[in-house]
Coordinates of C-alpha atoms in Angstrom, one line a residue:
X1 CA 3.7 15.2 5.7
X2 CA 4.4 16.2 2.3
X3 CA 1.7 16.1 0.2
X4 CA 3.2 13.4 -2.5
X5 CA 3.5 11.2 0.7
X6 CA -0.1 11.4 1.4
X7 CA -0.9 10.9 -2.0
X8 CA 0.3 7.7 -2.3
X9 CA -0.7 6.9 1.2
X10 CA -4.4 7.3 -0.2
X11 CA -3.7 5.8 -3.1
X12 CA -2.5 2.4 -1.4
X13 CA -5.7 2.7 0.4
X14 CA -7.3 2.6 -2.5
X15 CA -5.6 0.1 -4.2
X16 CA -5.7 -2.9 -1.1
X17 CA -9.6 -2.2 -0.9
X18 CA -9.9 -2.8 -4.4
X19 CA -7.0 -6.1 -5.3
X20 CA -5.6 -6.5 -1.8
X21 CA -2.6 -6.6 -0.1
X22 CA -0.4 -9.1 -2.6
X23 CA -1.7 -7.2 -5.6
X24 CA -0.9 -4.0 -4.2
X25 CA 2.6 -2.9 -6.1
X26 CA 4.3 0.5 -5.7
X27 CA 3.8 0.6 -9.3
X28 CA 0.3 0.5 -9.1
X29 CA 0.5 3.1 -6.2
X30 CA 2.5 5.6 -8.4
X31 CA 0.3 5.1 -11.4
X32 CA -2.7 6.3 -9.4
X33 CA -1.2 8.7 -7.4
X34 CA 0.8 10.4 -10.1
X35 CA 3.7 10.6 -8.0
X36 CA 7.1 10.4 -9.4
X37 CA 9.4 6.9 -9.7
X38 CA 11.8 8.3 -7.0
X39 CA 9.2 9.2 -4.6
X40 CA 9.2 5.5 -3.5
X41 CA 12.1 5.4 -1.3
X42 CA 12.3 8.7 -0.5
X43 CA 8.5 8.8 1.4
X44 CA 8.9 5.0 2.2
X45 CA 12.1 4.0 3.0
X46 CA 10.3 0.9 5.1
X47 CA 9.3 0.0 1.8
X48 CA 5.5 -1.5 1.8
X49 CA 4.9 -2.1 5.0
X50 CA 5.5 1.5 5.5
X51 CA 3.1 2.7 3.1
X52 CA 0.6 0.4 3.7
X53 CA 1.0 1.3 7.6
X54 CA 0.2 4.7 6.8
X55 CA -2.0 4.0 4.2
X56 CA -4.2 2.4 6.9
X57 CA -4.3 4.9 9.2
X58 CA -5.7 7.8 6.9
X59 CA -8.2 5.4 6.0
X60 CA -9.3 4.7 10.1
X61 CA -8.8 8.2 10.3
X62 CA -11.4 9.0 7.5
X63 CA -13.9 6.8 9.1
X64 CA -13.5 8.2 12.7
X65 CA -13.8 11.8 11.3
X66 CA -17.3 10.4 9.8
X67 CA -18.0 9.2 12.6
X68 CA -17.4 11.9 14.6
X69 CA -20.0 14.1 12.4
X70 CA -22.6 11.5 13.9
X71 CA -22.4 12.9 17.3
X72 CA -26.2 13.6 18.6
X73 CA -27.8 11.4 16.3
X74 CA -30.2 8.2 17.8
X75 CA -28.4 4.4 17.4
X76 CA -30.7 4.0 14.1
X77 CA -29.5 6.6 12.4
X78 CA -25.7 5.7 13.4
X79 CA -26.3 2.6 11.7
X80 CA -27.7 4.4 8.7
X81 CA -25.3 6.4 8.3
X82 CA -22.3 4.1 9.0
X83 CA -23.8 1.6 6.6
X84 CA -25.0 4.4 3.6
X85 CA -20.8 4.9 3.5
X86 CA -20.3 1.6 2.6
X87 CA -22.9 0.9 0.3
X88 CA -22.0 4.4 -1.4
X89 CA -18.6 3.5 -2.2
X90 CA -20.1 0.1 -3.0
X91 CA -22.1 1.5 -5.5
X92 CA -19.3 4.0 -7.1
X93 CA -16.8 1.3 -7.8
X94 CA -19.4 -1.2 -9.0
X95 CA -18.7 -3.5 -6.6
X96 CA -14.6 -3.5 -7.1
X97 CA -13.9 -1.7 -3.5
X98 CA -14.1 -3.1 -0.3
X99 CA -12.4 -2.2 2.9
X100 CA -8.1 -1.5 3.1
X101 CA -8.4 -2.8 6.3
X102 CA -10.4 -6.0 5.9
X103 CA -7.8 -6.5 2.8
X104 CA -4.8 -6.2 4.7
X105 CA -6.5 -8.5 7.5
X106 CA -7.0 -11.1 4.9
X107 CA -4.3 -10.9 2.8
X108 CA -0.9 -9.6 4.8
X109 CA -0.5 -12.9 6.7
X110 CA 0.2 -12.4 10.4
X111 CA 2.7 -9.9 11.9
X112 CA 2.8 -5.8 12.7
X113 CA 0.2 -4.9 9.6
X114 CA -2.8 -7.3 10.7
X115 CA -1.6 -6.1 14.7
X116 CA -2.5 -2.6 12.9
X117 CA -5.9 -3.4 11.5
X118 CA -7.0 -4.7 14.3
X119 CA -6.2 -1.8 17.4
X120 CA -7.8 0.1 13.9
X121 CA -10.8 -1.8 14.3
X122 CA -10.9 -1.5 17.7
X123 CA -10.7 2.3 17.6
X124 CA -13.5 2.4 15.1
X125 CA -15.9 -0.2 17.7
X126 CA -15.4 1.8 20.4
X127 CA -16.2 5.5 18.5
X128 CA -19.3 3.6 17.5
X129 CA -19.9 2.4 21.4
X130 CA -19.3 6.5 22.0
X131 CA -22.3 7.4 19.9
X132 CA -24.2 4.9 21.0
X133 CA -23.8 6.0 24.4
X134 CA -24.4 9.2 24.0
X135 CA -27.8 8.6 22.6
X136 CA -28.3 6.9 26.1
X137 CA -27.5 3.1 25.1
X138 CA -26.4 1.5 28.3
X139 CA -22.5 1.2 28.2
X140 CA -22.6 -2.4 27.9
X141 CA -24.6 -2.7 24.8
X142 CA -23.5 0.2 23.4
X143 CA -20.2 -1.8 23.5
X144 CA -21.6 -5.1 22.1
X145 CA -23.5 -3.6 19.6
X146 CA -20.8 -1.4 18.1
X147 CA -18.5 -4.7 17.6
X148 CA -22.0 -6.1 16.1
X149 CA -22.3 -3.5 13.9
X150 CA -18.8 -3.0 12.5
X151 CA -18.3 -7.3 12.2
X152 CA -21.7 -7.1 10.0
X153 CA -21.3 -4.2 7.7
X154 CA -18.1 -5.9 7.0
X155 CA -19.2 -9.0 5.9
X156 CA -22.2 -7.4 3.9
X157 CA -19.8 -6.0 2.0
X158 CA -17.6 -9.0 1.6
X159 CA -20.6 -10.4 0.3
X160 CA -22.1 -8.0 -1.8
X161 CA -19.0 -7.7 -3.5
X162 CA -18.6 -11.0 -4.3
X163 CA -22.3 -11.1 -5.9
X164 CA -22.4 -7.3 -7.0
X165 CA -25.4 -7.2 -5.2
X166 CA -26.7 -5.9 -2.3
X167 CA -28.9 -7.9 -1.6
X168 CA -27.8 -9.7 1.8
X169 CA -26.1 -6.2 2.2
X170 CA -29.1 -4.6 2.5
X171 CA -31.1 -7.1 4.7
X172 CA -28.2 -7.0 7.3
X173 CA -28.4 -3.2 7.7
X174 CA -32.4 -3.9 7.9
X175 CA -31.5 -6.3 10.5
X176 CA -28.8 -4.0 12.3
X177 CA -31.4 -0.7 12.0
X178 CA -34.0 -2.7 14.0
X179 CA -31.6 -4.0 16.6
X180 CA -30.6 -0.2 17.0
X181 CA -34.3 0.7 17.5
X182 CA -34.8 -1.6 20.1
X183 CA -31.3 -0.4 22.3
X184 CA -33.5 2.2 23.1
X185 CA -31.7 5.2 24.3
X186 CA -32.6 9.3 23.2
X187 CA -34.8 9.4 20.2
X188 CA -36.4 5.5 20.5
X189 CA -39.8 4.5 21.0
X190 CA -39.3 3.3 23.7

């Protein structure tokens, strides 16, 4: 993959977690990317949907490799660390940047990009279940709780963008950390 391509991949990823899907343009994409007019057709000749495909799986990917630095850690500190991410980026675009996959779930209407998002999600639930499991969560809960977890953070930041503040954001992840705790599992009180 040339490293234009990726550009503009990341750049769309950028651009539907701030405005969205509709207000995503490939002039938008170029402008932030710096990539040249004719790169358009040339990396993308599926046009959007092409680039917002790909654009999407960086950004899963990005999370799973953050994820996958988690390894070893107790459910509580998962859900630290998972939710610090989000409130992070929260916090460096002042509010303005969500999540490209919540975006394009919202805003592509129905068809192969929302089909996308969602085996995306899926992969991130059950990376979460992983740790969770590893820290000695019964598979069960470590399964329920990851979907929990990923379907909350989610909406916190739904919300705390909406308000620019975090608030709710940070009562949920309260909420979430103590759930964690009481999973039990390597490193809990229990």
């Amino acid at each position: 993959m040339t490293d234009v391509r990726e550009r503009m991949a990341d750049a769309a990823a950028l651009l539907l977690a701030r405005d969205g899907y509709q207000a995503t343009s490939f002039t938008d994409v170029l402008e932030t990317s710096g990539a040249p007019r004719g790169s358009i057709y040339h990396h993308f000749p599926g046009g959007k949907d092409e680039l917002v495909s790909l654009a999407l799986d960086r950004q899963a990917a990005r999370v799973i490799g953050g994820l996958d630095r988690l390894e070893g850690r107790t459910p509580g500190e998962v859900v630290d660390s998972f939710a610090r991410w989000w409130r992070l980026g929260l916090e460096k675009s002042d509010f303005a940047v969500g999540c490209s996959l919540v975006a394009v779930t919202a805003s592509a209407g129905a068809g192969a990009l929302r089909d996308e998002a969602g085996t995306l999600f899926e992969r991130w639930i059950v990376r979460l279940a992983s740790l969770f499991e590893g820290a000695g969560v019964d598979a069960a809960a470590a399964a329920s709780f990851a979907g929990e977890l990923l379907a909350a953070v989610e909406g916190a930041v739904a919300i705390a963008r909406a308000q620019s503040s975090f608030a709710v954001f940070d009562r949920v992840v309260e909420r979430l950390r103590a759930e964690a705790d009481a999973l039990g599992g390597k490193g809990s009180d229990d």
